[in-house]
Protein backbone atom coordinates (compact mmCIF):
# COMPACT_ATOMS: atom_id res chain seq x y z
CA UNK A 1 0.00 0.00 0.00
CA UNK A 2 1.08 3.64 0.07
CA UNK A 3 0.21 7.12 -1.05
CA UNK A 4 1.82 9.23 -3.72
CA UNK A 5 2.02 12.32 -1.49
CA UNK A 6 3.40 10.30 1.43
CA UNK A 7 6.02 8.65 -0.77
CA UNK A 8 7.03 12.07 -2.08
CA UNK A 9 7.42 13.36 1.46
CA UNK A 10 9.67 10.42 2.31
CA UNK A 11 11.79 10.95 -0.79
CA UNK A 12 12.28 14.59 0.08
CA UNK A 13 13.69 13.69 3.50
CA UNK A 14 15.69 10.58 2.67
CA UNK A 15 16.52 10.86 -1.01
CA UNK A 16 16.99 14.59 -1.68
CA UNK A 17 20.19 16.52 -2.23
CA UNK A 18 23.33 16.00 -0.18
CA UNK A 19 22.52 19.23 1.64
CA UNK A 20 18.99 17.94 2.41
CA UNK A 21 20.26 14.64 3.80
CA UNK A 22 22.90 16.38 5.91
CA UNK A 23 20.29 18.83 7.25
CA UNK A 24 17.79 16.09 8.15
CA UNK A 25 20.48 13.89 9.73
CA UNK A 26 21.80 16.73 11.91
CA UNK A 27 18.28 17.76 12.92
CA UNK A 28 17.47 14.17 13.89
CA UNK A 29 20.70 13.90 15.91
CA UNK A 30 19.86 17.10 17.81
CA UNK A 31 16.27 15.97 18.47
CA UNK A 32 17.51 12.59 19.71
CA UNK A 33 20.05 14.18 22.06
CA UNK A 34 23.10 12.85 20.21
CA UNK A 35 24.13 16.50 19.88
CA UNK A 36 23.21 18.03 23.23
CA UNK A 37 22.00 21.52 24.18
CA UNK A 38 24.99 23.79 24.74
CA UNK A 39 27.34 21.90 22.41
CA UNK A 40 29.12 23.75 19.63
CA UNK A 41 28.65 22.48 16.08
CA UNK A 42 31.47 23.30 13.67
CA UNK A 43 31.35 23.16 9.89
CA UNK A 44 34.71 21.39 9.83
CA UNK A 45 33.44 18.68 12.18
CA UNK A 46 30.38 18.08 9.97
CA UNK A 47 32.67 17.87 6.93
CA UNK A 48 34.88 15.31 8.69
CA UNK A 49 32.13 13.13 10.13
CA UNK A 50 29.84 13.17 7.08
CA UNK A 51 32.62 12.90 4.51
CA UNK A 52 31.29 15.81 2.47
CA UNK A 53 32.58 19.12 1.16
CA UNK A 54 32.20 22.43 2.96
CA UNK A 55 29.40 23.76 0.75
CA UNK A 56 26.63 21.25 1.67
CA UNK A 57 27.79 21.28 5.31
CA UNK A 58 27.59 25.08 5.43
CA UNK A 59 24.18 25.14 3.72
CA UNK A 60 22.77 22.47 6.05
CA UNK A 61 23.98 24.36 9.14
CA UNK A 62 22.52 27.60 7.82
CA UNK A 63 19.14 25.90 7.30
CA UNK A 64 19.28 24.67 10.90
CA UNK A 65 20.00 28.25 11.99
CA UNK A 66 17.04 29.57 9.96
CA UNK A 67 14.83 26.95 11.64
CA UNK A 68 16.07 27.98 15.09
CA UNK A 69 17.54 24.54 15.76
CA UNK A 70 21.03 26.04 16.20
CA UNK A 71 22.24 29.58 16.85
CA UNK A 72 25.38 31.24 15.43
CA UNK A 73 28.34 31.94 17.68
CA UNK A 74 30.22 35.22 17.58
CA UNK A 75 33.48 33.45 16.91
CA UNK A 76 32.77 30.58 14.57
CA UNK A 77 30.36 27.75 14.25
CA UNK A 78 26.96 27.23 15.79
CA UNK A 79 25.56 26.16 19.13
CA UNK A 80 22.56 24.05 20.07
CA UNK A 81 20.45 26.40 22.24
CA UNK A 82 19.82 25.55 25.88
CA UNK A 83 22.04 23.96 28.47
CA UNK A 84 25.40 25.19 29.68
CA UNK A 85 27.98 26.23 27.11
CA UNK A 86 30.15 23.19 26.46
CA UNK A 87 32.75 21.77 24.11
CA UNK A 88 32.48 21.14 20.40
CA UNK A 89 30.28 18.16 19.54
CA UNK A 90 32.34 15.22 18.29
CA UNK A 91 30.26 13.41 15.69
CA UNK A 92 30.45 9.74 14.80
CA UNK A 93 31.03 9.06 11.08
CA UNK A 94 27.82 9.26 9.03
CA UNK A 95 27.40 8.22 5.40
CA UNK A 96 24.99 10.62 3.67
CA UNK A 97 26.30 10.08 0.15
CA UNK A 98 23.07 8.24 -0.62
CA UNK A 99 20.04 7.18 1.38
CA UNK A 100 20.74 4.00 3.30
CA UNK A 101 18.78 1.02 2.03
CA UNK A 102 16.80 0.61 5.24
CA UNK A 103 15.77 4.28 5.05
CA UNK A 104 14.20 3.73 1.63
CA UNK A 105 12.14 0.87 3.09
CA UNK A 106 11.21 2.46 6.40
CA UNK A 107 8.26 4.60 5.34
CA UNK A 108 6.48 1.76 3.57
CA UNK A 109 7.02 -0.82 6.32
CA UNK A 110 6.06 1.68 9.03
CA UNK A 111 2.82 2.49 7.21
CA UNK A 112 1.98 -1.20 6.80
CA UNK A 113 2.62 -1.86 10.49
CA UNK A 114 0.51 1.02 11.75
CA UNK A 115 -2.42 -0.03 9.57
CA UNK A 116 -2.19 -3.75 10.51
CA UNK A 117 -1.84 -3.08 14.23
CA UNK A 118 -5.16 -1.23 14.22
CA UNK A 119 -6.68 -4.68 13.53
CA UNK A 120 -4.37 -6.89 15.60
CA UNK A 121 -0.78 -7.83 16.45
CA UNK A 122 1.49 -8.96 13.62
CA UNK A 123 4.78 -10.84 13.36
CA UNK A 124 7.56 -9.74 11.01
CA UNK A 125 9.45 -12.42 9.13
CA UNK A 126 12.98 -11.12 8.59
CA UNK A 127 13.79 -13.45 5.69
CA UNK A 128 10.59 -12.63 3.80
CA UNK A 129 11.11 -8.94 4.49
CA UNK A 130 14.54 -9.17 2.83
CA UNK A 131 13.06 -11.08 -0.12
CA UNK A 132 10.16 -8.64 -0.53
CA UNK A 133 12.50 -5.65 -0.92
CA UNK A 134 15.38 -7.55 -2.56
CA UNK A 135 17.90 -6.61 0.13
CA UNK A 136 20.30 -8.44 2.42
CA UNK A 137 19.48 -9.58 5.96
CA UNK A 138 21.94 -6.94 7.19
CA UNK A 139 19.71 -4.22 5.75
CA UNK A 140 16.56 -5.68 7.31
CA UNK A 141 18.32 -5.94 10.68
CA UNK A 142 19.17 -2.23 10.47
CA UNK A 143 15.52 -1.47 9.71
CA UNK A 144 14.22 -3.65 12.54
CA UNK A 145 16.73 -2.17 15.00
CA UNK A 146 15.48 1.30 14.14
CA UNK A 147 11.84 0.27 14.61
CA UNK A 148 12.68 -1.41 17.89
CA UNK A 149 14.40 1.78 19.05
CA UNK A 150 11.19 3.80 18.68
CA UNK A 151 9.04 1.11 20.31
CA UNK A 152 7.18 0.06 17.17
CA UNK A 153 8.26 -3.59 17.45
CA UNK A 154 9.65 -5.87 20.15
CA UNK A 155 10.75 -9.49 20.45
CA UNK A 156 8.47 -12.07 22.03
CA UNK A 157 9.61 -14.96 24.26
CA UNK A 158 10.40 -17.03 21.14
CA UNK A 159 12.60 -14.33 19.63
CA UNK A 160 10.11 -13.25 16.93
CA UNK A 161 9.67 -9.60 16.03
CA UNK A 162 6.14 -8.53 16.99
CA UNK A 163 4.26 -5.29 16.36
CA UNK A 164 1.75 -5.17 19.20
CA UNK A 165 -1.88 -4.28 18.51
CA UNK A 166 -2.72 -0.61 19.02
CA UNK A 167 -5.81 -0.96 21.17
CA UNK A 168 -7.78 2.04 22.48
CA UNK A 169 -6.60 1.20 26.01
CA UNK A 170 -2.96 1.17 24.90
CA UNK A 171 -3.37 4.56 23.24
CA UNK A 172 -5.01 6.00 26.35
CA UNK A 173 -2.25 4.64 28.58
CA UNK A 174 0.49 6.17 26.41
CA UNK A 175 -1.29 9.52 26.38
CA UNK A 176 -1.74 9.33 30.15
CA UNK A 177 2.05 9.06 30.42
CA UNK A 178 2.45 12.05 28.12
CA UNK A 179 -0.08 14.11 30.12
CA UNK A 180 1.95 13.47 33.26
CA UNK A 181 5.41 14.14 31.84
CA UNK A 182 5.17 16.60 28.95
CA UNK A 183 3.77 19.56 30.96
CA UNK A 184 6.49 18.98 33.56
CA UNK A 185 9.12 18.92 30.80
CA UNK A 186 7.69 22.13 29.31
CA UNK A 187 7.91 23.94 32.66
CA UNK A 188 11.60 23.08 32.83
CA UNK A 189 12.23 23.86 29.17
CA UNK A 190 10.45 27.26 29.17
CA UNK A 191 13.25 29.39 30.69
CA UNK A 192 15.88 27.66 28.58
CA UNK A 193 14.42 27.85 25.08
CA UNK A 194 15.43 30.99 23.13
CA UNK A 195 12.65 33.29 21.93
CA UNK A 196 14.07 33.06 18.40
CA UNK A 197 13.55 29.30 18.40
CA UNK A 198 9.93 29.76 19.49
CA UNK A 199 9.35 32.43 16.84
CA UNK A 200 10.72 30.14 14.12
CA UNK A 201 8.52 27.28 15.32
CA UNK A 202 5.49 29.58 15.22
CA UNK A 203 6.30 30.66 11.67
CA UNK A 204 6.58 27.03 10.55
CA UNK A 205 3.22 26.17 12.13
CA UNK A 206 1.56 29.05 10.28
CA UNK A 207 3.20 27.99 7.00
CA UNK A 208 2.03 24.42 7.53
CA UNK A 209 -1.50 25.54 8.40
CA UNK A 210 -1.67 27.56 5.18
CA UNK A 211 -0.89 24.53 2.99
CA UNK A 212 -3.62 22.99 0.83
CA UNK A 213 -3.49 20.14 1.48
CA UNK A 214 -1.34 20.02 4.60
CA UNK A 215 1.57 17.69 3.87
CA UNK A 216 2.41 14.75 6.09
CA UNK A 217 6.04 15.85 6.29
CA UNK A 218 5.24 19.41 7.40
CA UNK A 219 2.75 18.26 10.05
CA UNK A 220 5.26 15.71 11.34
CA UNK A 221 7.83 18.52 11.62
CA UNK A 222 5.33 20.59 13.63
CA UNK A 223 4.81 17.66 15.99
CA UNK A 224 8.58 17.21 16.30
CA UNK A 225 9.10 20.92 16.98
CA UNK A 226 6.71 20.99 19.93
CA UNK A 227 6.96 17.55 21.47
CA UNK A 228 10.64 16.71 20.86
CA UNK A 229 12.76 19.76 20.00
CA UNK A 230 11.11 22.21 22.41
CA UNK A 231 10.75 19.69 25.23
CA UNK A 232 14.37 18.71 24.58
CA UNK A 233 15.36 21.87 26.47
CA UNK A 234 14.13 20.14 29.64
CA UNK A 235 17.03 19.63 32.05
CA UNK A 236 15.77 16.25 33.31
CA UNK A 237 17.09 13.49 31.00
CA UNK A 238 15.04 10.83 32.80
CA UNK A 239 11.79 12.54 31.76
CA UNK A 240 13.00 12.65 28.16
CA UNK A 241 14.00 8.97 28.20
CA UNK A 242 10.59 7.99 29.57
CA UNK A 243 8.84 10.05 26.90
CA UNK A 244 10.70 8.21 24.12
CA UNK A 245 8.36 5.28 24.76
CA UNK A 246 5.48 7.44 23.56
CA UNK A 247 7.06 8.63 20.31
CA UNK A 248 5.51 5.80 18.31
CA UNK A 249 2.23 7.72 18.63
CA UNK A 250 3.61 10.23 16.11
CA UNK A 251 3.88 7.59 13.37
CA UNK A 252 0.41 7.97 11.82
CA UNK A 253 0.94 11.72 11.36
CA UNK A 254 3.46 10.81 8.66
CA UNK A 255 0.64 9.15 6.68
CA UNK A 256 -2.17 11.73 6.65
CA UNK A 257 -3.59 10.49 3.37
CA UNK A 258 -3.77 6.80 4.24
CA UNK A 259 -7.43 5.65 4.29
CA UNK A 260 -6.97 4.00 7.70
CA UNK A 261 -4.36 6.26 9.36
CA UNK A 262 -5.58 9.65 8.16
CA UNK A 263 -7.99 11.77 10.18
CA UNK A 264 -10.10 14.73 8.96
CA UNK A 265 -7.99 17.74 8.03
CA UNK A 266 -10.16 19.97 10.24
CA UNK A 267 -8.77 18.02 13.24
CA UNK A 268 -5.22 18.53 11.98
CA UNK A 269 -5.89 22.27 11.69
CA UNK A 270 -7.32 22.28 15.23
CA UNK A 271 -4.13 20.59 16.50
CA UNK A 272 -1.97 23.22 14.78
CA UNK A 273 -4.04 25.99 16.37
CA UNK A 274 -3.37 24.41 19.76
CA UNK A 275 0.36 24.36 18.94
CA UNK A 276 0.22 28.11 18.18
CA UNK A 277 -1.55 28.80 21.49
CA UNK A 278 1.18 26.99 23.44
CA UNK A 279 4.00 28.77 21.59
CA UNK A 280 2.31 32.16 22.05
CA UNK A 281 1.99 31.60 25.80
CA UNK A 282 5.70 30.77 25.99
CA UNK A 283 6.56 33.87 23.96
CA UNK A 284 4.45 35.87 26.45
CA UNK A 285 6.49 34.38 29.34
CA UNK A 286 3.54 32.44 30.75
CA UNK A 287 5.02 28.94 31.19
CA UNK A 288 2.40 27.72 33.66
CA UNK A 289 -0.46 28.56 31.31
CA UNK A 290 1.52 27.03 28.43
CA UNK A 291 1.92 23.79 30.41
CA UNK A 292 -1.83 23.69 31.10
CA UNK A 293 -2.54 24.36 27.41
CA UNK A 294 -0.18 21.53 26.49
CA UNK A 295 -2.02 19.15 28.82
CA UNK A 296 -5.36 20.18 27.26
CA UNK A 297 -3.84 19.67 23.80
CA UNK A 298 -2.77 16.14 24.72
CA UNK A 299 -6.20 15.28 26.12
CA UNK A 300 -7.78 16.44 22.86
CA UNK A 301 -5.15 14.51 20.91
CA UNK A 302 -6.27 11.23 22.51
CA UNK A 303 -9.68 11.61 20.90
CA UNK A 304 -8.13 12.54 17.57
CA UNK A 305 -5.97 9.41 17.66
CA UNK A 306 -8.91 7.21 18.63
CA UNK A 307 -10.85 8.36 15.56
CA UNK A 308 -8.77 5.83 13.61
CA UNK A 309 -10.56 2.99 15.39
CA UNK A 310 -13.88 4.35 14.16
CA UNK A 311 -12.54 4.02 10.61
CA UNK A 312 -11.24 0.48 11.06
CA UNK A 313 -14.47 -0.61 12.78
CA UNK A 314 -16.33 0.14 9.55
CA UNK A 315 -13.82 -1.64 7.34
CA UNK A 316 -12.39 -5.12 7.04
CA UNK A 317 -8.79 -6.21 7.57
CA UNK A 318 -6.94 -6.09 4.28
CA UNK A 319 -4.47 -8.73 3.01
CA UNK A 320 -1.06 -8.52 4.65
CA UNK A 321 2.21 -8.50 2.68
CA UNK A 322 4.29 -11.66 2.64
CA UNK A 323 6.64 -10.47 5.40
CA UNK A 324 3.82 -9.99 7.94
CA UNK A 325 1.72 -12.61 9.68
CA UNK A 326 -1.26 -12.02 11.93
CA UNK A 327 -0.69 -13.20 15.49
CA UNK A 328 -3.51 -15.30 16.92
CA UNK A 329 -5.11 -14.05 20.13
mmCIF file of N, CA and C in Angstrom, residues 5 12 16 30 48 68-69 84 90 110 128 137 140 178 198-199 205 218 231 241 254 257 268 285 316 324:
data_model
loop_
_atom_site.group_PDB
_atom_site.id
_atom_site.type_symbol
_atom_site.label_atom_id
_atom_site.label_comp_id
_atom_site.label_asym_id
_atom_site.label_seq_id
_atom_site.Cartn_x
_atom_site.Cartn_y
_atom_site.Cartn_z
ATOM 1 N N UNK A 5 1.530 11.163 -2.242
ATOM 2 C CA UNK A 5 2.023 12.319 -1.486
ATOM 3 C C UNK A 5 2.946 11.878 -0.364
ATOM 4 N N UNK A 12 11.687 13.287 -0.178
ATOM 5 C CA UNK A 12 12.279 14.595 0.079
ATOM 6 C C UNK A 12 13.226 14.544 1.263
ATOM 7 N N UNK A 16 16.777 13.307 -1.037
ATOM 8 C CA UNK A 16 16.995 14.589 -1.682
ATOM 9 C C UNK A 16 18.465 14.850 -1.929
ATOM 10 N N UNK A 30 20.117 16.109 16.757
ATOM 11 C CA UNK A 30 19.858 17.096 17.808
ATOM 12 C C UNK A 30 18.592 16.719 18.570
ATOM 13 N N UNK A 48 34.110 16.512 8.349
ATOM 14 C CA UNK A 48 34.881 15.315 8.689
ATOM 15 C C UNK A 48 33.991 14.103 8.917
ATOM 16 N N UNK A 68 15.944 27.778 13.657
ATOM 17 C CA UNK A 68 16.066 27.976 15.094
ATOM 18 C C UNK A 68 16.570 26.768 15.846
ATOM 19 N N UNK A 69 17.045 25.759 15.111
ATOM 20 C CA UNK A 69 17.535 24.542 15.760
ATOM 21 C C UNK A 69 18.936 24.775 16.335
ATOM 22 N N UNK A 84 24.192 24.411 29.434
ATOM 23 C CA UNK A 84 25.401 25.191 29.685
ATOM 24 C C UNK A 84 26.308 25.118 28.470
ATOM 25 N N UNK A 90 31.536 16.146 19.091
ATOM 26 C CA UNK A 90 32.338 15.222 18.292
ATOM 27 C C UNK A 90 31.377 14.211 17.688
ATOM 28 N N UNK A 110 6.710 1.008 7.908
ATOM 29 C CA UNK A 110 6.059 1.680 9.030
ATOM 30 C C UNK A 110 4.567 1.845 8.763
ATOM 31 N N UNK A 128 11.544 -13.063 4.826
ATOM 32 C CA UNK A 128 10.593 -12.632 3.796
ATOM 33 C C UNK A 128 10.631 -11.124 3.580
ATOM 34 N N UNK A 137 19.966 -9.504 4.578
ATOM 35 C CA UNK A 137 19.476 -9.580 5.960
ATOM 36 C C UNK A 137 20.103 -8.473 6.815
ATOM 37 N N UNK A 140 17.806 -5.518 6.541
ATOM 38 C CA UNK A 140 16.561 -5.679 7.309
ATOM 39 C C UNK A 140 16.830 -5.579 8.806
ATOM 40 N N UNK A 178 2.074 10.755 28.687
ATOM 41 C CA UNK A 178 2.446 12.046 28.117
ATOM 42 C C UNK A 178 1.837 13.199 28.926
ATOM 43 N N UNK A 198 11.388 29.785 19.419
ATOM 44 C CA UNK A 198 9.927 29.759 19.489
ATOM 45 C C UNK A 198 9.306 30.505 18.314
ATOM 46 N N UNK A 199 9.881 31.643 17.963
ATOM 47 C CA UNK A 199 9.347 32.426 16.839
ATOM 48 C C UNK A 199 9.445 31.651 15.536
ATOM 49 N N UNK A 205 4.594 26.637 11.916
ATOM 50 C CA UNK A 205 3.217 26.171 12.129
ATOM 51 C C UNK A 205 2.268 26.926 11.204
ATOM 52 N N UNK A 218 5.276 18.148 6.672
ATOM 53 C CA UNK A 218 5.241 19.408 7.405
ATOM 54 C C UNK A 218 4.513 19.256 8.747
ATOM 55 N N UNK A 231 10.634 20.389 23.944
ATOM 56 C CA UNK A 231 10.750 19.692 25.233
ATOM 57 C C UNK A 231 12.177 19.218 25.488
ATOM 58 N N UNK A 241 13.872 10.404 28.528
ATOM 59 C CA UNK A 241 14.004 8.969 28.202
ATOM 60 C C UNK A 241 12.658 8.269 28.341
ATOM 61 N N UNK A 254 2.656 10.818 9.882
ATOM 62 C CA UNK A 254 3.459 10.806 8.656
ATOM 63 C C UNK A 254 2.694 10.199 7.487
ATOM 64 N N UNK A 257 -2.691 10.796 4.466
ATOM 65 C CA UNK A 257 -3.593 10.488 3.366
ATOM 66 C C UNK A 257 -3.893 8.999 3.246
ATOM 67 N N UNK A 268 -6.633 18.171 12.089
ATOM 68 C CA UNK A 268 -5.216 18.530 11.980
ATOM 69 C C UNK A 268 -5.056 20.037 12.166
ATOM 70 N N UNK A 285 5.909 34.682 28.017
ATOM 71 C CA UNK A 285 6.495 34.378 29.336
ATOM 72 C C UNK A 285 5.445 33.916 30.329
ATOM 73 N N UNK A 316 -12.834 -3.744 6.804
ATOM 74 C CA UNK A 316 -12.393 -5.118 7.036
ATOM 75 C C UNK A 316 -10.879 -5.168 6.936
ATOM 76 N N UNK A 324 4.587 -10.144 6.713
ATOM 77 C CA UNK A 324 3.822 -9.989 7.937
ATOM 78 C C UNK A 324 2.869 -11.166 8.111
#
